[in-house]
Amino acid sequence: AGVLEVALRGFSISWSSRSGVLMQNVALSRTADQSSSHPDGPARNAVDGNRDPNFAKGSCSLTHQESNPWWRVDLQNVYTVTAVMITNRNEFENRLDGAEIWIGNSLEDNGAKKSRCLTQTSILHPPLGQGKGRYVTVFLPGTKKILTLCEVEVFPSDYADGNHVPNLALRGKAFQSSTASGSSSASKAIDGRRDSTYYKGFCTHTLEETNPWWRLDLRETHAVTSVKVTNRGDCCAQRLDGAEIRIGNSAENNGNDNPKCASISHIGAGKTVTFYCEGGSVMGRFVNVIIPGPKKILTLCEVEVYAVDPLANVAPNGQATQSSLYANNVHAVNVINGDMTGLCSHTANQSSPWWKLDLLAVHRVRAVTIFNRPDCCPERLIGAEILIGNSPCGTISSVEGTLTHTFHCGDMEGRYVVVILPGQKRILSLCEVEVYASLAGMLLPLFVHNIKKDLII
């Protein structure tokens, strides 16, 4: 697959030529190291998932001035790498000129003697090819050099080919309502083993209780498409009958009030069954398995979670407006600042109030999440319609039991996301809107802070 790399002052973007494939960034949160570290620029900042190019915001790596500085990430597995994306600092951009990307399995010379992937320039790069290795190194040859990276993302062909789809559960953290013994902790369900014999120590086990549950924290929001569950094989297979799989972003009631992905009618002893989420996918950070009812015991021998690559929330990159303003501190922009505990938006009492987000370019919108007001009046949002361009994505028909509403838009294309509340004497108040989308025409879900910068080709 070829890789095209373009510079947006302060940014370096690459994407694969594999049409329509969403790919997994395997560098995210992996162990990173560098030749030297400025106190405010540790190596880990370049794999924190934050592409902010402003060094002062604390999300970029930075070495001291030295000869041949380098930065390296340990992917913890060997991958055939199809694409590498680097986000540059938005000042002193030319410091990165001449940097090289190396991929391999050796730590000799700190990883800078491997298969060279490409040399960084300011405009266009030749195809990346197929570099294979565990370590990805960014190397800046020369004297009196400073290496700064605001994000490094690595995309392997394993995912692009549709094979070896990652089991996200292995990267998460598990909890449960109670634990029968030390050998049956919640983590046993995400140890990568489908061994269904409980007494071998690879399965979870709660006490007998009302509504026992098991919860997995994926650490970030994903569009979950399916969940695989392995039942106990040595006895008691019927205990899992009637269990529910719930997925969402809310931690209220230990995550058990999140939307339902699927119901488990029965899994045979020792069998592994795949459950596909209703509606194609469910957006969420938490995956719960709960058995409703009294005197229940929950045992899981393995839980696997599969998802399409998590798209970025592009709402903070846009511009928000609304039909009217109730007071000076309840502006439309409050809804895209990432703070769900702060101020919300609020229109005046009017006919068909609306809130609009300009994404500044046409996007393919996968999902929209709306956070309702927590302090009062949640019913005001009933009947609100979500539009992508002029096309309806969803309607809030009920607010009972949740402050969060996620709508799956099926990659609808549009530049504007609108929330409108039809009717007379209505008030529209929103506390946060998240839009998970990719730029239309891009082959990977890449998002650029300050997209207004001139494109250099």
JSON list of N, CA and C in Angstrom, two decimals, residues 195-233:
[
{"chain": "A", "resi": 195, "resn": "ASP", "atom": "N", "xyz": [-9.80, -21.30, 28.25]},
{"chain": "A", "resi": 195, "resn": "ASP", "atom": "CA", "xyz": [-9.90, -22.51, 29.06]},
{"chain": "A", "resi": 195, "resn": "ASP", "atom": "C", "xyz": [-11.15, -22.42, 29.93]},
{"chain": "A", "resi": 196, "resn": "SER", "atom": "N", "xyz": [-12.06, -23.38, 29.78]},
{"chain": "A", "resi": 196, "resn": "SER", "atom": "CA", "xyz": [-13.37, -23.28, 30.43]},
{"chain": "A", "resi": 196, "resn": "SER", "atom": "C", "xyz": [-13.48, -24.09, 31.72]},
{"chain": "A", "resi": 197, "resn": "THR", "atom": "N", "xyz": [-12.37, -24.66, 32.17]},
{"chain": "A", "resi": 197, "resn": "THR", "atom": "CA", "xyz": [-12.39, -25.41, 33.43]},
{"chain": "A", "resi": 197, "resn": "THR", "atom": "C", "xyz": [-12.12, -24.46, 34.58]},
{"chain": "A", "resi": 198, "resn": "TYR", "atom": "N", "xyz": [-13.13, -24.22, 35.38]},
{"chain": "A", "resi": 198, "resn": "TYR", "atom": "CA", "xyz": [-13.03, -23.21, 36.43]},
{"chain": "A", "resi": 198, "resn": "TYR", "atom": "C", "xyz": [-11.87, -23.49, 37.39]},
{"chain": "A", "resi": 199, "resn": "TYR", "atom": "N", "xyz": [-11.67, -24.75, 37.76]},
{"chain": "A", "resi": 199, "resn": "TYR", "atom": "CA", "xyz": [-10.68, -25.06, 38.80]},
{"chain": "A", "resi": 199, "resn": "TYR", "atom": "C", "xyz": [-9.24, -24.93, 38.32]},
{"chain": "A", "resi": 200, "resn": "LYS", "atom": "N", "xyz": [-9.04, -24.66, 37.04]},
{"chain": "A", "resi": 200, "resn": "LYS", "atom": "CA", "xyz": [-7.69, -24.36, 36.56]},
{"chain": "A", "resi": 200, "resn": "LYS", "atom": "C", "xyz": [-7.31, -22.91, 36.82]},
{"chain": "A", "resi": 201, "resn": "GLY", "atom": "N", "xyz": [-8.29, -22.11, 37.23]},
{"chain": "A", "resi": 201, "resn": "GLY", "atom": "CA", "xyz": [-7.99, -20.74, 37.63]},
{"chain": "A", "resi": 201, "resn": "GLY", "atom": "C", "xyz": [-8.04, -19.72, 36.51]},
{"chain": "A", "resi": 202, "resn": "PHE", "atom": "N", "xyz": [-8.81, -20.00, 35.43]},
{"chain": "A", "resi": 202, "resn": "PHE", "atom": "CA", "xyz": [-8.86, -19.07, 34.32]},
{"chain": "A", "resi": 202, "resn": "PHE", "atom": "C", "xyz": [-10.24, -18.44, 34.13]},
{"chain": "A", "resi": 203, "resn": "CYS", "atom": "N", "xyz": [-11.14, -18.58, 35.10]},
{"chain": "A", "resi": 203, "resn": "CYS", "atom": "CA", "xyz": [-12.51, -18.05, 34.98]},
{"chain": "A", "resi": 203, "resn": "CYS", "atom": "C", "xyz": [-12.83, -17.14, 36.16]},
{"chain": "A", "resi": 204, "resn": "THR", "atom": "N", "xyz": [-13.78, -16.25, 35.96]},
{"chain": "A", "resi": 204, "resn": "THR", "atom": "CA", "xyz": [-14.27, -15.40, 37.04]},
{"chain": "A", "resi": 204, "resn": "THR", "atom": "C", "xyz": [-15.37, -16.13, 37.80]},
{"chain": "A", "resi": 205, "resn": "HIS", "atom": "N", "xyz": [-15.73, -15.61, 38.98]},
{"chain": "A", "resi": 205, "resn": "HIS", "atom": "CA", "xyz": [-16.81, -16.22, 39.76]},
{"chain": "A", "resi": 205, "resn": "HIS", "atom": "C", "xyz": [-17.25, -15.20, 40.81]},
{"chain": "A", "resi": 206, "resn": "THR", "atom": "N", "xyz": [-18.50, -14.79, 40.77]},
{"chain": "A", "resi": 206, "resn": "THR", "atom": "CA", "xyz": [-19.03, -13.92, 41.82]},
{"chain": "A", "resi": 206, "resn": "THR", "atom": "C", "xyz": [-19.65, -14.77, 42.92]},
{"chain": "A", "resi": 207, "resn": "LEU", "atom": "N", "xyz": [-20.00, -14.11, 44.00]},
{"chain": "A", "resi": 207, "resn": "LEU", "atom": "CA", "xyz": [-20.82, -14.76, 45.02]},
{"chain": "A", "resi": 207, "resn": "LEU", "atom": "C", "xyz": [-22.25, -14.88, 44.51]},
{"chain": "A", "resi": 208, "resn": "GLU", "atom": "N", "xyz": [-23.05, -15.67, 45.19]},
{"chain": "A", "resi": 208, "resn": "GLU", "atom": "CA", "xyz": [-24.48, -15.70, 44.86]},
{"chain": "A", "resi": 208, "resn": "GLU", "atom": "C", "xyz": [-25.11, -14.40, 45.37]},
{"chain": "A", "resi": 209, "resn": "GLU", "atom": "N", "xyz": [-25.73, -13.67, 44.49]},
{"chain": "A", "resi": 209, "resn": "GLU", "atom": "CA", "xyz": [-26.25, -12.35, 44.86]},
{"chain": "A", "resi": 209, "resn": "GLU", "atom": "C", "xyz": [-27.32, -11.91, 43.86]},
{"chain": "A", "resi": 210, "resn": "THR", "atom": "N", "xyz": [-27.87, -10.75, 44.11]},
{"chain": "A", "resi": 210, "resn": "THR", "atom": "CA", "xyz": [-28.85, -10.16, 43.19]},
{"chain": "A", "resi": 210, "resn": "THR", "atom": "C", "xyz": [-28.14, -9.33, 42.14]},
{"chain": "A", "resi": 211, "resn": "ASN", "atom": "N", "xyz": [-28.47, -9.58, 40.89]},
{"chain": "A", "resi": 211, "resn": "ASN", "atom": "CA", "xyz": [-27.93, -8.82, 39.75]},
{"chain": "A", "resi": 211, "resn": "ASN", "atom": "C", "xyz": [-26.40, -8.79, 39.71]},
{"chain": "A", "resi": 212, "resn": "PRO", "atom": "N", "xyz": [-25.74, -9.93, 39.75]},
{"chain": "A", "resi": 212, "resn": "PRO", "atom": "CA", "xyz": [-24.27, -9.90, 39.67]},
{"chain": "A", "resi": 212, "resn": "PRO", "atom": "C", "xyz": [-23.82, -9.34, 38.31]},
{"chain": "A", "resi": 213, "resn": "TRP", "atom": "N", "xyz": [-22.69, -8.65, 38.33]},
{"chain": "A", "resi": 213, "resn": "TRP", "atom": "CA", "xyz": [-22.22, -8.03, 37.09]},
{"chain": "A", "resi": 213, "resn": "TRP", "atom": "C", "xyz": [-20.70, -8.13, 36.98]},
{"chain": "A", "resi": 214, "resn": "TRP", "atom": "N", "xyz": [-20.24, -8.00, 35.74]},
{"chain": "A", "resi": 214, "resn": "TRP", "atom": "CA", "xyz": [-18.82, -7.93, 35.41]},
{"chain": "A", "resi": 214, "resn": "TRP", "atom": "C", "xyz": [-18.65, -6.77, 34.45]},
{"chain": "A", "resi": 215, "resn": "ARG", "atom": "N", "xyz": [-17.63, -5.93, 34.66]},
{"chain": "A", "resi": 215, "resn": "ARG", "atom": "CA", "xyz": [-17.45, -4.74, 33.83]},
{"chain": "A", "resi": 215, "resn": "ARG", "atom": "C", "xyz": [-16.02, -4.64, 33.31]},
{"chain": "A", "resi": 216, "resn": "LEU", "atom": "N", "xyz": [-15.91, -4.26, 32.04]},
{"chain": "A", "resi": 216, "resn": "LEU", "atom": "CA", "xyz": [-14.62, -4.03, 31.41]},
{"chain": "A", "resi": 216, "resn": "LEU", "atom": "C", "xyz": [-14.50, -2.57, 31.02]},
{"chain": "A", "resi": 217, "resn": "ASP", "atom": "N", "xyz": [-13.43, -1.94, 31.47]},
{"chain": "A", "resi": 217, "resn": "ASP", "atom": "CA", "xyz": [-13.12, -0.56, 31.09]},
{"chain": "A", "resi": 217, "resn": "ASP", "atom": "C", "xyz": [-12.12, -0.61, 29.93]},
{"chain": "A", "resi": 218, "resn": "LEU", "atom": "N", "xyz": [-12.57, -0.19, 28.73]},
{"chain": "A", "resi": 218, "resn": "LEU", "atom": "CA", "xyz": [-11.70, -0.21, 27.55]},
{"chain": "A", "resi": 218, "resn": "LEU", "atom": "C", "xyz": [-10.74, 0.97, 27.53]},
{"chain": "A", "resi": 219, "resn": "ARG", "atom": "N", "xyz": [-10.87, 1.89, 28.48]},
{"chain": "A", "resi": 219, "resn": "ARG", "atom": "CA", "xyz": [-10.00, 3.05, 28.66]},
{"chain": "A", "resi": 219, "resn": "ARG", "atom": "C", "xyz": [-10.27, 4.18, 27.67]},
{"chain": "A", "resi": 220, "resn": "GLU", "atom": "N", "xyz": [-11.01, 3.92, 26.61]},
{"chain": "A", "resi": 220, "resn": "GLU", "atom": "CA", "xyz": [-11.43, 4.95, 25.67]},
{"chain": "A", "resi": 220, "resn": "GLU", "atom": "C", "xyz": [-12.67, 4.44, 24.93]},
{"chain": "A", "resi": 221, "resn": "THR", "atom": "N", "xyz": [-13.37, 5.36, 24.29]},
{"chain": "A", "resi": 221, "resn": "THR", "atom": "CA", "xyz": [-14.60, 5.00, 23.59]},
{"chain": "A", "resi": 221, "resn": "THR", "atom": "C", "xyz": [-14.29, 4.28, 22.29]},
{"chain": "A", "resi": 222, "resn": "HIS", "atom": "N", "xyz": [-15.02, 3.19, 22.05]},
{"chain": "A", "resi": 222, "resn": "HIS", "atom": "CA", "xyz": [-14.90, 2.42, 20.81]},
{"chain": "A", "resi": 222, "resn": "HIS", "atom": "C", "xyz": [-16.29, 2.17, 20.23]},
{"chain": "A", "resi": 223, "resn": "ALA", "atom": "N", "xyz": [-16.34, 1.96, 18.92]},
{"chain": "A", "resi": 223, "resn": "ALA", "atom": "CA", "xyz": [-17.58, 1.52, 18.27]},
{"chain": "A", "resi": 223, "resn": "ALA", "atom": "C", "xyz": [-17.56, -0.01, 18.28]},
{"chain": "A", "resi": 224, "resn": "VAL", "atom": "N", "xyz": [-18.13, -0.59, 19.33]},
{"chain": "A", "resi": 224, "resn": "VAL", "atom": "CA", "xyz": [-18.07, -2.04, 19.53]},
{"chain": "A", "resi": 224, "resn": "VAL", "atom": "C", "xyz": [-19.07, -2.72, 18.60]},
{"chain": "A", "resi": 225, "resn": "THR", "atom": "N", "xyz": [-18.58, -3.69, 17.85]},
{"chain": "A", "resi": 225, "resn": "THR", "atom": "CA", "xyz": [-19.44, -4.41, 16.91]},
{"chain": "A", "resi": 225, "resn": "THR", "atom": "C", "xyz": [-19.83, -5.79, 17.42]},
{"chain": "A", "resi": 226, "resn": "SER", "atom": "N", "xyz": [-18.95, -6.44, 18.18]},
{"chain": "A", "resi": 226, "resn": "SER", "atom": "CA", "xyz": [-19.27, -7.78, 18.65]},
{"chain": "A", "resi": 226, "resn": "SER", "atom": "C", "xyz": [-18.52, -8.09, 19.94]},
{"chain": "A", "resi": 227, "resn": "VAL", "atom": "N", "xyz": [-19.10, -9.02, 20.70]},
{"chain": "A", "resi": 227, "resn": "VAL", "atom": "CA", "xyz": [-18.51, -9.48, 21.95]},
{"chain": "A", "resi": 227, "resn": "VAL", "atom": "C", "xyz": [-18.56, -11.01, 21.95]},
{"chain": "A", "resi": 228, "resn": "LYS", "atom": "N", "xyz": [-17.43, -11.64, 22.24]},
{"chain": "A", "resi": 228, "resn": "LYS", "atom": "CA", "xyz": [-17.38, -13.09, 22.35]},
{"chain": "A", "resi": 228, "resn": "LYS", "atom": "C", "xyz": [-17.32, -13.48, 23.83]},
{"chain": "A", "resi": 229, "resn": "VAL", "atom": "N", "xyz": [-18.16, -14.44, 24.21]},
{"chain": "A", "resi": 229, "resn": "VAL", "atom": "CA", "xyz": [-18.22, -14.88, 25.60]},
{"chain": "A", "resi": 229, "resn": "VAL", "atom": "C", "xyz": [-17.98, -16.39, 25.64]},
{"chain": "A", "resi": 230, "resn": "THR", "atom": "N", "xyz": [-17.06, -16.81, 26.51]},
{"chain": "A", "resi": 230, "resn": "THR", "atom": "CA", "xyz": [-16.79, -18.24, 26.72]},
{"chain": "A", "resi": 230, "resn": "THR", "atom": "C", "xyz": [-17.38, -18.65, 28.06]},
{"chain": "A", "resi": 231, "resn": "ASN", "atom": "N", "xyz": [-18.26, -19.64, 28.03]},
{"chain": "A", "resi": 231, "resn": "ASN", "atom": "CA", "xyz": [-18.96, -20.10, 29.23]},
{"chain": "A", "resi": 231, "resn": "ASN", "atom": "C", "xyz": [-18.14, -21.18, 29.94]},
{"chain": "A", "resi": 232, "resn": "ARG", "atom": "N", "xyz": [-18.45, -21.36, 31.20]},
{"chain": "A", "resi": 232, "resn": "ARG", "atom": "CA", "xyz": [-17.81, -22.41, 31.99]},
{"chain": "A", "resi": 232, "resn": "ARG", "atom": "C", "xyz": [-18.14, -23.78, 31.41]},
{"chain": "A", "resi": 233, "resn": "GLY", "atom": "N", "xyz": [-17.15, -24.69, 31.40]},
{"chain": "A", "resi": 233, "resn": "GLY", "atom": "CA", "xyz": [-17.36, -25.98, 30.77]},
{"chain": "A", "resi": 233, "resn": "GLY", "atom": "C", "xyz": [-17.51, -27.15, 31.70]}
]
